[in-house]
mmCIF file of C-alpha atoms in Angstrom:
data_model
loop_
_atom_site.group_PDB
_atom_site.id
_atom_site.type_symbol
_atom_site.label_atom_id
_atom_site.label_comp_id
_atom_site.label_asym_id
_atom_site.label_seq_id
_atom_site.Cartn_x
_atom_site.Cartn_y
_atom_site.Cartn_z
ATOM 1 C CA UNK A 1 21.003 -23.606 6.925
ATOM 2 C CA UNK A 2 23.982 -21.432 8.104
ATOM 3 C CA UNK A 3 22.901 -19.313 10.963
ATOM 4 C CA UNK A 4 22.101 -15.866 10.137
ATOM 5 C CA UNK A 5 25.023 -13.021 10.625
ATOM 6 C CA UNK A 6 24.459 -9.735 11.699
ATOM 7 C CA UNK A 7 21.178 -7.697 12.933
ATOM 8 C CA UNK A 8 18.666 -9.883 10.633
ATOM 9 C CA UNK A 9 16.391 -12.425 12.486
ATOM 10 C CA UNK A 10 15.521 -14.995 10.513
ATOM 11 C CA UNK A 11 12.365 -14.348 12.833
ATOM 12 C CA UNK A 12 11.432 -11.285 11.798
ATOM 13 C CA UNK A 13 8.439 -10.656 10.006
ATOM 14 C CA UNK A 14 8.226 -9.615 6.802
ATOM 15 C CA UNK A 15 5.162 -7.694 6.853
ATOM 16 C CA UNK A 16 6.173 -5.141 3.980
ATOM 17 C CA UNK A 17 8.744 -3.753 6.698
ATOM 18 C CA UNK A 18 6.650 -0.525 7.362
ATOM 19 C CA UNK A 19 8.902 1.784 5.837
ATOM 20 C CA UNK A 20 11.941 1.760 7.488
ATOM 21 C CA UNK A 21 13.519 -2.003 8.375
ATOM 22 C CA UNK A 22 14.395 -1.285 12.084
ATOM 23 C CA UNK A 23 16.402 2.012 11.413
ATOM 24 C CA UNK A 24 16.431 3.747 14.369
ATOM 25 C CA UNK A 25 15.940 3.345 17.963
ATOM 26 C CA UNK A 26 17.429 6.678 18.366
ATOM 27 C CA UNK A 27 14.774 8.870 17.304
ATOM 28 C CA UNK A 28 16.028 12.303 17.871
ATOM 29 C CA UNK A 29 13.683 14.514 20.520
ATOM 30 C CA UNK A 30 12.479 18.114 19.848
ATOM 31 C CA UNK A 31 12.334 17.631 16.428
ATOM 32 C CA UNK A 32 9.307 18.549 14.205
ATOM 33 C CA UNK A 33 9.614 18.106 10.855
ATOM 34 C CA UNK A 34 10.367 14.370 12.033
ATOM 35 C CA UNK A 35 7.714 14.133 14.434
ATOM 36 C CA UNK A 36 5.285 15.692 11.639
ATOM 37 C CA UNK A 37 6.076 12.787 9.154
ATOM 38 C CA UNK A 38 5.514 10.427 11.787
ATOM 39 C CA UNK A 39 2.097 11.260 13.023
ATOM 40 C CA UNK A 40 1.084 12.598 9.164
ATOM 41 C CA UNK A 41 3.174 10.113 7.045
ATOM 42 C CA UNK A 42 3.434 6.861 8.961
ATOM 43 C CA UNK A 43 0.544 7.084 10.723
ATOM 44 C CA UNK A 44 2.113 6.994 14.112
ATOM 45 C CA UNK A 45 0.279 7.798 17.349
ATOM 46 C CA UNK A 46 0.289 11.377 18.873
ATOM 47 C CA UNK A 47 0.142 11.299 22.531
ATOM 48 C CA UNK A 48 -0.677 14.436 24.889
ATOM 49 C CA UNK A 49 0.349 13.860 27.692
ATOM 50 C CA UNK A 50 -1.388 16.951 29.798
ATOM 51 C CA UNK A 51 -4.553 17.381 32.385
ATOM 52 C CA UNK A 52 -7.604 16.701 30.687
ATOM 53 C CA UNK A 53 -7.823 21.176 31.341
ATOM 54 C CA UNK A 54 -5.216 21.622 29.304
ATOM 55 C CA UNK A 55 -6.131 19.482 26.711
ATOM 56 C CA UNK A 56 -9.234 21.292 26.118
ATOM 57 C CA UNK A 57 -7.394 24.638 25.582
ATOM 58 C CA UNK A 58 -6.273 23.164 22.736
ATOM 59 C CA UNK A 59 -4.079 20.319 21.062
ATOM 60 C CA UNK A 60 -3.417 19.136 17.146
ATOM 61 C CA UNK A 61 -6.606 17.074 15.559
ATOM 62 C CA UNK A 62 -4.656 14.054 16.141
ATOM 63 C CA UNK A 63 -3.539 14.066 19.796
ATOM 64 C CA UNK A 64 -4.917 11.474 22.277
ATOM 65 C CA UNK A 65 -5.017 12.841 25.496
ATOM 66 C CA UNK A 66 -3.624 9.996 28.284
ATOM 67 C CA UNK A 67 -1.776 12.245 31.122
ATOM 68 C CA UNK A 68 1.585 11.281 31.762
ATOM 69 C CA UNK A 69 0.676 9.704 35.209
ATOM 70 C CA UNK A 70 -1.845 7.187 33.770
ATOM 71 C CA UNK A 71 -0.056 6.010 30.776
ATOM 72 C CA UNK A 72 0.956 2.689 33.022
ATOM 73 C CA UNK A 73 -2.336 2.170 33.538
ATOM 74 C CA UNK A 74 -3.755 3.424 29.949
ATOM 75 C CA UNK A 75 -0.993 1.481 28.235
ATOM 76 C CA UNK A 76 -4.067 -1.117 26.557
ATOM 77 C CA UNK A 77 -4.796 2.400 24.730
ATOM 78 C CA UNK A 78 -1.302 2.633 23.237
ATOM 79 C CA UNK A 79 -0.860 -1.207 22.369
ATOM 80 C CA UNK A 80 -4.608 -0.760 20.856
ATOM 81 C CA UNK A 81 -3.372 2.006 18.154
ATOM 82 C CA UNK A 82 0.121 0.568 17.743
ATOM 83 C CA UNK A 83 -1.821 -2.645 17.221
ATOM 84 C CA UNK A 84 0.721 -4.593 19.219
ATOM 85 C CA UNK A 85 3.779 -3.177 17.421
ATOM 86 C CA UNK A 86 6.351 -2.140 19.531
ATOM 87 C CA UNK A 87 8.624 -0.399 16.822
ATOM 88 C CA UNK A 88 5.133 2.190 15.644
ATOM 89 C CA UNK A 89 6.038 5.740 16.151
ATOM 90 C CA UNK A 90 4.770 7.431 19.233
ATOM 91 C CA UNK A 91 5.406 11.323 19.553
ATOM 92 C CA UNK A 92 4.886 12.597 23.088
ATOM 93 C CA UNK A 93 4.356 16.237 24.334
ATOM 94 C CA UNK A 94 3.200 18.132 27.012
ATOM 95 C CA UNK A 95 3.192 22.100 27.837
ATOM 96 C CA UNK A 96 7.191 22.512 27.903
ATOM 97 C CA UNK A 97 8.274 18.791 28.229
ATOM 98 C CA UNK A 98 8.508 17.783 31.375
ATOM 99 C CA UNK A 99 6.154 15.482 31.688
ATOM 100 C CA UNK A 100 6.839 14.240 28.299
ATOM 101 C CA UNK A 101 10.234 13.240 29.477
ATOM 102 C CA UNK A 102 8.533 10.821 31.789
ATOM 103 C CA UNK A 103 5.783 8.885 28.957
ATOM 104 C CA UNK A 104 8.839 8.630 27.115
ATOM 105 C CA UNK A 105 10.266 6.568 29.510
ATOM 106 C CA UNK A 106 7.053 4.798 30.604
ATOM 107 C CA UNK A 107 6.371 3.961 26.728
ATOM 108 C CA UNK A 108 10.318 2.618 26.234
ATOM 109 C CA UNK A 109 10.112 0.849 29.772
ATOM 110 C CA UNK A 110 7.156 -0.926 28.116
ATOM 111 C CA UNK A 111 9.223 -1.575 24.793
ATOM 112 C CA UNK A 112 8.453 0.972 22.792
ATOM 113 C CA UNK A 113 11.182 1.310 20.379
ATOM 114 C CA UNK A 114 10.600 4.558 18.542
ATOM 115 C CA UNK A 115 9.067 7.314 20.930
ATOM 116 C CA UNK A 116 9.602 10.790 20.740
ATOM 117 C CA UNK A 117 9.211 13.423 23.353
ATOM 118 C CA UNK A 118 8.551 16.427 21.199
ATOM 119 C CA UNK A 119 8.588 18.656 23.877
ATOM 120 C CA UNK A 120 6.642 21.559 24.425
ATOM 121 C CA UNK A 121 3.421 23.674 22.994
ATOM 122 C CA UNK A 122 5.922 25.715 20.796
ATOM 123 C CA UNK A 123 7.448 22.561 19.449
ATOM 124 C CA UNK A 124 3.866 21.261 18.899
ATOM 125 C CA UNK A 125 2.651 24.111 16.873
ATOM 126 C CA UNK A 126 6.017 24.082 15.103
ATOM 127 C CA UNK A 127 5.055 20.756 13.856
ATOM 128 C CA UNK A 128 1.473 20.636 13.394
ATOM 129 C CA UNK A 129 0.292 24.609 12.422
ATOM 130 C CA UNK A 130 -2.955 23.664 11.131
ATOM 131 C CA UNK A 131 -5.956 25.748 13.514
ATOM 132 C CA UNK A 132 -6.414 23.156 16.524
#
């Protein structure tokens, strides 16, 4: 056959594409209407990335608490809801974030392709205001 043009690997799977055929790598940060379709709508993972003493002050009914500081070593957690796919949504947040900065770059040093950091508590209750 002729050998494929463009961004389409003949490789790729065609596993029904999940939504969006490899859109964006540039997920925009801070953003919650986006990071509320994510987690709500595509099912993506909702990371919390706080002290355990935060965490239980409060966080969204969907957020897995793994601290920024042990995602390297938690990252079998990540790869265990993403099952294995690198290009699953992963939102990120932390008190003001800081530390959210860093998982985001853990996660995308890892491969991630689609991580945002959606910052801080105010962004968080921005995007999920539902009683935590």
């Amino acid at each position: 056959g002729v050998a494929a043009k463009g961004m389409y690997s003949p490789a790729a799977p065609a596993l029904g594409a999940r939504f969006f055929a490899k859109v964006a790598d540039d997920i925009p940060d801070f953003d919650p209407v986006l990071a509320r379709k994510m987690i709500n709508d595509n099912n993506g993972m909702l990371i919390d990335c706080r002290t355990e003493a935060e965490f239980q002050t409060g966080a969204p009914p969907k957020a897995n608490l793994i601290p920024y500081d042990q995602l390297p070593s938690r990252i079998n957690e990540v790869e265990t809801f993403t099952k294995g796919d690198k290009d699953w949504g992963v939102v990120v947040y932390c008190k003001s974030g800081g530390r959210a900065s860093i998982a985001k770059q853990t996660l995308t040093q890892f491969g991630y392709t689609r991580v945002m950091n959606l910052g801080g508590l105010d962004k968080v209750r921005e995007a999920f205001p539902e009683p935590w």
